[in-house]
Amino acid sequence: MTEPRTAASAWRHFVRALRLRCPSCGEKPLFTPWHKVRRPRDWMTPLDGCPKCGYPYEREPGYFLMSIWAVNYGFGSILGLVIYGLLEWKYELPVWQLIAAVLTPVIAFNIIFSRHAKALFLAFDLFFDPHRRDGGDDGGNKPTLPPPADGGVPRGEPVIPATPSTHVH
């Protein structure tokens, strides 16, 4: 059973995301702790799911693409526009200095903020489309079928007939 969508539950999801915690229970982390990160992939990739409540962090391959494009790059673009506007308004810089003064903090921001962008997207998704892990290994809502005792095709899966050979004898 899912909790009702209220302003309080939205804030709860939002605060959990900012703390990089599971948006469902708020207990376990979404990512490898920063002091245990050994390579860039460890920084960018969320864990598989919450070990406490079983909430899957990634529903399907490519799930976080929207978080990267809309949330992370969106906030980075807004930051870049603000920096550009302030520098253009206050200082008379050559174009190459202006570009460097805008791109350097925006690139750093996008790398640092990538975790929070994924966490915010996950919290937003949980609020508007709640789901739970069903015990399957795919992380989604698909029901799992037990393997049949006789070793045949599991019930519920379509049997694809063999196509006749087009080879003429």
PDB file of C-alpha atoms in Angstrom:
ATOM      1  CA  MET A   1       0.000   0.000   0.000  1.00  0.00           C
ATOM      2  CA  THR A   2       1.349   3.401  -0.929  1.00  0.00           C
ATOM      3  CA  GLU A   3       1.054   6.571   1.098  1.00  0.00           C
ATOM      4  CA  PRO A   4      -1.288   9.291  -0.198  1.00  0.00           C
ATOM      5  CA  ARG A   5       0.201  12.130  -2.234  1.00  0.00           C
ATOM      6  CA  THR A   6       0.289  15.150   0.035  1.00  0.00           C
ATOM      7  CA  ALA A   7       2.532  18.181   0.339  1.00  0.00           C
ATOM      8  CA  ALA A   8       4.112  16.583   3.412  1.00  0.00           C
ATOM      9  CA  SER A   9       4.991  13.392   1.549  1.00  0.00           C
ATOM     10  CA  ALA A  10       6.383  15.439  -1.367  1.00  0.00           C
ATOM     11  CA  TRP A  11       8.654  17.371   1.010  1.00  0.00           C
ATOM     12  CA  ARG A  12       9.669  14.140   2.723  1.00  0.00           C
ATOM     13  CA  HIS A  13      10.756  12.665  -0.653  1.00  0.00           C
ATOM     14  CA  PHE A  14      12.513  15.923  -1.595  1.00  0.00           C
ATOM     15  CA  VAL A  15      14.483  16.123   1.682  1.00  0.00           C
ATOM     16  CA  ARG A  16      15.474  12.460   1.434  1.00  0.00           C
ATOM     17  CA  ALA A  17      16.721  13.087  -2.112  1.00  0.00           C
ATOM     18  CA  LEU A  18      18.790  16.077  -1.006  1.00  0.00           C
ATOM     19  CA  ARG A  19      20.334  13.884   1.689  1.00  0.00           C
ATOM     20  CA  LEU A  20      21.000  11.195  -0.992  1.00  0.00           C
ATOM     21  CA  ARG A  21      18.929   8.646   0.920  1.00  0.00           C
ATOM     22  CA  CYS A  22      16.356   6.110  -0.254  1.00  0.00           C
ATOM     23  CA  PRO A  23      13.278   8.136  -1.214  1.00  0.00           C
ATOM     24  CA  SER A  24      10.980   5.404   0.081  1.00  0.00           C
ATOM     25  CA  CYS A  25      12.285   4.766   3.613  1.00  0.00           C
ATOM     26  CA  GLY A  26      14.981   7.448   4.010  1.00  0.00           C
ATOM     27  CA  GLU A  27      17.308   5.055   5.830  1.00  0.00           C
ATOM     28  CA  LYS A  28      19.918   3.770   3.387  1.00  0.00           C
ATOM     29  CA  PRO A  29      22.119   5.708   0.925  1.00  0.00           C
ATOM     30  CA  LEU A  30      21.479   5.917  -2.824  1.00  0.00           C
ATOM     31  CA  PHE A  31      25.166   6.027  -3.767  1.00  0.00           C
ATOM     32  CA  THR A  32      28.533   4.779  -2.640  1.00  0.00           C
ATOM     33  CA  PRO A  33      29.781   7.150   0.105  1.00  0.00           C
ATOM     34  CA  TRP A  34      32.106   9.824  -1.311  1.00  0.00           C
ATOM     35  CA  HIS A  35      35.097   8.609   0.705  1.00  0.00           C
ATOM     36  CA  LYS A  36      34.779   5.106  -0.808  1.00  0.00           C
ATOM     37  CA  VAL A  37      34.562   6.280  -4.423  1.00  0.00           C
ATOM     38  CA  ARG A  38      37.467   4.830  -6.431  1.00  0.00           C
ATOM     39  CA  ARG A  39      36.514   5.803 -10.007  1.00  0.00           C
ATOM     40  CA  PRO A  40      34.090   8.161 -11.792  1.00  0.00           C
ATOM     41  CA  ARG A  41      31.552   5.368 -12.363  1.00  0.00           C
ATOM     42  CA  ASP A  42      31.268   4.859  -8.583  1.00  0.00           C
ATOM     43  CA  TRP A  43      30.408   8.550  -8.236  1.00  0.00           C
ATOM     44  CA  MET A  44      27.768   8.581 -10.975  1.00  0.00           C
ATOM     45  CA  THR A  45      26.048   5.209 -10.573  1.00  0.00           C
ATOM     46  CA  PRO A  46      23.408   4.631  -7.878  1.00  0.00           C
ATOM     47  CA  LEU A  47      23.365   1.397  -5.921  1.00  0.00           C
ATOM     48  CA  ASP A  48      20.965  -1.328  -7.115  1.00  0.00           C
ATOM     49  CA  GLY A  49      18.328  -0.662  -4.490  1.00  0.00           C
ATOM     50  CA  CYS A  50      17.580  -0.106  -0.839  1.00  0.00           C
ATOM     51  CA  PRO A  51      18.677  -3.053   1.308  1.00  0.00           C
ATOM     52  CA  LYS A  52      16.158  -2.071   4.000  1.00  0.00           C
ATOM     53  CA  CYS A  53      12.877  -1.596   2.128  1.00  0.00           C
ATOM     54  CA  GLY A  54      13.753  -3.230  -1.214  1.00  0.00           C
ATOM     55  CA  TYR A  55      12.944  -0.146  -3.287  1.00  0.00           C
ATOM     56  CA  PRO A  56      14.749  -0.465  -6.658  1.00  0.00           C
ATOM     57  CA  TYR A  57      16.696   2.625  -7.650  1.00  0.00           C
ATOM     58  CA  GLU A  58      16.694   1.908 -11.381  1.00  0.00           C
ATOM     59  CA  ARG A  59      13.558   0.526 -13.043  1.00  0.00           C
ATOM     60  CA  GLU A  60      15.064  -0.168 -16.456  1.00  0.00           C
ATOM     61  CA  PRO A  61      18.156   0.552 -18.539  1.00  0.00           C
ATOM     62  CA  GLY A  62      18.310   4.258 -19.362  1.00  0.00           C
ATOM     63  CA  TYR A  63      16.029   5.160 -16.453  1.00  0.00           C
ATOM     64  CA  PHE A  64      18.194   8.091 -15.348  1.00  0.00           C
ATOM     65  CA  LEU A  65      18.610   9.702 -18.777  1.00  0.00           C
ATOM     66  CA  MET A  66      15.867  12.217 -18.030  1.00  0.00           C
ATOM     67  CA  SER A  67      17.538  13.114 -14.746  1.00  0.00           C
ATOM     68  CA  ILE A  68      20.789  13.830 -16.552  1.00  0.00           C
ATOM     69  CA  TRP A  69      19.272  15.830 -19.416  1.00  0.00           C
ATOM     70  CA  ALA A  70      16.479  17.714 -17.656  1.00  0.00           C
ATOM     71  CA  VAL A  71      17.559  18.063 -14.038  1.00  0.00           C
ATOM     72  CA  ASN A  72      21.361  18.077 -14.111  1.00  0.00           C
ATOM     73  CA  TYR A  73      21.932  19.916 -17.383  1.00  0.00           C
ATOM     74  CA  GLY A  74      18.913  22.123 -16.728  1.00  0.00           C
ATOM     75  CA  PHE A  75      20.270  23.397 -13.403  1.00  0.00           C
ATOM     76  CA  GLY A  76      23.750  23.647 -14.929  1.00  0.00           C
ATOM     77  CA  SER A  77      22.400  25.764 -17.787  1.00  0.00           C
ATOM     78  CA  ILE A  78      20.577  28.066 -15.395  1.00  0.00           C
ATOM     79  CA  LEU A  79      23.787  28.437 -13.370  1.00  0.00           C
ATOM     80  CA  GLY A  80      25.730  29.223 -16.549  1.00  0.00           C
ATOM     81  CA  LEU A  81      23.202  31.859 -17.617  1.00  0.00           C
ATOM     82  CA  VAL A  82      23.297  33.512 -14.194  1.00  0.00           C
ATOM     83  CA  ILE A  83      27.106  33.587 -14.148  1.00  0.00           C
ATOM     84  CA  TYR A  84      27.196  34.921 -17.702  1.00  0.00           C
ATOM     85  CA  GLY A  85      24.619  37.609 -16.912  1.00  0.00           C
ATOM     86  CA  LEU A  86      26.479  38.767 -13.808  1.00  0.00           C
ATOM     87  CA  LEU A  87      29.858  38.834 -15.530  1.00  0.00           C
ATOM     88  CA  GLU A  88      28.485  40.633 -18.585  1.00  0.00           C
ATOM     89  CA  TRP A  89      26.728  43.179 -16.376  1.00  0.00           C
ATOM     90  CA  LYS A  90      29.621  43.859 -13.970  1.00  0.00           C
ATOM     91  CA  TYR A  91      32.782  43.350 -16.047  1.00  0.00           C
ATOM     92  CA  GLU A  92      34.025  44.016 -19.556  1.00  0.00           C
ATOM     93  CA  LEU A  93      35.751  40.678 -20.245  1.00  0.00           C
ATOM     94  CA  PRO A  94      37.082  39.372 -23.549  1.00  0.00           C
ATOM     95  CA  VAL A  95      35.028  36.512 -25.012  1.00  0.00           C
ATOM     96  CA  TRP A  96      37.572  33.780 -24.205  1.00  0.00           C
ATOM     97  CA  GLN A  97      37.730  34.836 -20.531  1.00  0.00           C
ATOM     98  CA  LEU A  98      33.950  35.030 -20.362  1.00  0.00           C
ATOM     99  CA  ILE A  99      33.604  31.518 -21.819  1.00  0.00           C
ATOM    100  CA  ALA A 100      36.200  30.119 -19.403  1.00  0.00           C
ATOM    101  CA  ALA A 101      34.606  31.928 -16.444  1.00  0.00           C
ATOM    102  CA  VAL A 102      31.228  30.388 -17.298  1.00  0.00           C
ATOM    103  CA  LEU A 103      32.198  26.866 -18.404  1.00  0.00           C
ATOM    104  CA  THR A 104      34.582  26.031 -15.563  1.00  0.00           C
ATOM    105  CA  PRO A 105      32.040  26.322 -12.717  1.00  0.00           C
ATOM    106  CA  VAL A 106      29.241  24.821 -14.838  1.00  0.00           C
ATOM    107  CA  ILE A 107      31.255  21.669 -15.632  1.00  0.00           C
ATOM    108  CA  ALA A 108      32.309  21.292 -11.996  1.00  0.00           C
ATOM    109  CA  PHE A 109      28.712  21.838 -10.867  1.00  0.00           C
ATOM    110  CA  ASN A 110      27.360  19.199 -13.272  1.00  0.00           C
ATOM    111  CA  ILE A 111      29.822  16.588 -12.018  1.00  0.00           C
ATOM    112  CA  ILE A 112      29.127  17.334  -8.348  1.00  0.00           C
ATOM    113  CA  PHE A 113      25.344  17.732  -8.800  1.00  0.00           C
ATOM    114  CA  SER A 114      24.878  14.536 -10.861  1.00  0.00           C
ATOM    115  CA  ARG A 115      24.103  12.486  -7.745  1.00  0.00           C
ATOM    116  CA  HIS A 116      21.524  14.956  -6.498  1.00  0.00           C
ATOM    117  CA  ALA A 117      19.910  15.177  -9.941  1.00  0.00           C
ATOM    118  CA  LYS A 118      19.372  11.407  -9.972  1.00  0.00           C
ATOM    119  CA  ALA A 119      18.128  11.448  -6.379  1.00  0.00           C
ATOM    120  CA  LEU A 120      15.662  14.273  -7.101  1.00  0.00           C
ATOM    121  CA  PHE A 121      14.424  12.472 -10.216  1.00  0.00           C
ATOM    122  CA  LEU A 122      13.975   9.265  -8.215  1.00  0.00           C
ATOM    123  CA  ALA A 123      12.029  11.099  -5.487  1.00  0.00           C
ATOM    124  CA  PHE A 124       9.864  12.854  -8.096  1.00  0.00           C
ATOM    125  CA  ASP A 125       9.167   9.520  -9.808  1.00  0.00           C
ATOM    126  CA  LEU A 126       8.314   7.795  -6.512  1.00  0.00           C
ATOM    127  CA  PHE A 127       5.891  10.571  -5.611  1.00  0.00           C
ATOM    128  CA  PHE A 128       4.025  10.511  -8.933  1.00  0.00           C
ATOM    129  CA  ASP A 129       4.388   6.814  -9.874  1.00  0.00           C
ATOM    130  CA  PRO A 130       5.032   4.713  -6.757  1.00  0.00           C
ATOM    131  CA  HIS A 131       6.161   1.119  -7.190  1.00  0.00           C
ATOM    132  CA  ARG A 132       7.778  -1.583  -5.121  1.00  0.00           C
ATOM    133  CA  ARG A 133      10.179  -4.399  -5.909  1.00  0.00           C
ATOM    134  CA  ASP A 134       8.200  -7.564  -6.413  1.00  0.00           C
ATOM    135  CA  GLY A 135      10.973 -10.002  -5.669  1.00  0.00           C
ATOM    136  CA  GLY A 136      12.074 -10.301  -9.307  1.00  0.00           C
ATOM    137  CA  ASP A 137      15.545  -9.461 -10.466  1.00  0.00           C
ATOM    138  CA  ASP A 138      14.458  -6.904 -13.055  1.00  0.00           C
ATOM    139  CA  GLY A 139      13.576  -4.177 -10.535  1.00  0.00           C
ATOM    140  CA  GLY A 140      10.207  -3.481 -12.103  1.00  0.00           C
ATOM    141  CA  ASN A 141       6.603  -4.417 -11.614  1.00  0.00           C
ATOM    142  CA  LYS A 142       6.594  -7.502 -13.831  1.00  0.00           C
ATOM    143  CA  PRO A 143       5.371 -10.655 -12.096  1.00  0.00           C
ATOM    144  CA  THR A 144       7.869 -13.451 -11.901  1.00  0.00           C
ATOM    145  CA  LEU A 145       6.989 -16.981 -12.900  1.00  0.00           C
ATOM    146  CA  PRO A 146       8.436 -19.924 -10.998  1.00  0.00           C
ATOM    147  CA  PRO A 147      10.365 -22.408 -13.153  1.00  0.00           C
ATOM    148  CA  PRO A 148       8.308 -25.496 -13.940  1.00  0.00           C
ATOM    149  CA  ALA A 149       9.227 -28.747 -12.235  1.00  0.00           C
ATOM    150  CA  ASP A 150       9.492 -30.620 -15.552  1.00  0.00           C
ATOM    151  CA  GLY A 151      12.069 -28.196 -16.988  1.00  0.00           C
ATOM    152  CA  GLY A 152       9.770 -27.024 -19.791  1.00  0.00           C
ATOM    153  CA  VAL A 153       8.619 -23.549 -20.708  1.00  0.00           C
ATOM    154  CA  PRO A 154       7.314 -21.572 -17.713  1.00  0.00           C
ATOM    155  CA  ARG A 155       3.579 -20.970 -17.629  1.00  0.00           C
ATOM    156  CA  GLY A 156       2.526 -17.648 -19.055  1.00  0.00           C
ATOM    157  CA  GLU A 157       5.384 -17.256 -21.516  1.00  0.00           C
ATOM    158  CA  PRO A 158       4.489 -17.556 -25.165  1.00  0.00           C
ATOM    159  CA  VAL A 159       5.837 -20.531 -27.016  1.00  0.00           C
ATOM    160  CA  ILE A 160       7.298 -19.439 -30.337  1.00  0.00           C
ATOM    161  CA  PRO A 161       6.816 -22.129 -32.953  1.00  0.00           C
ATOM    162  CA  ALA A 162       9.748 -23.032 -35.138  1.00  0.00           C
ATOM    163  CA  THR A 163       9.592 -21.386 -38.528  1.00  0.00           C
ATOM    164  CA  PRO A 164       9.401 -23.755 -41.463  1.00  0.00           C
ATOM    165  CA  SER A 165      12.560 -23.999 -43.514  1.00  0.00           C
ATOM    166  CA  THR A 166      12.566 -22.181 -46.823  1.00  0.00           C
ATOM    167  CA  HIS A 167      15.178 -24.561 -48.138  1.00  0.00           C
ATOM    168  CA  VAL A 168      13.843 -26.633 -51.076  1.00  0.00           C
ATOM    169  CA  HIS A 169      15.073 -30.216 -51.385  1.00  0.00           C
TER     170      HIS A 169
END
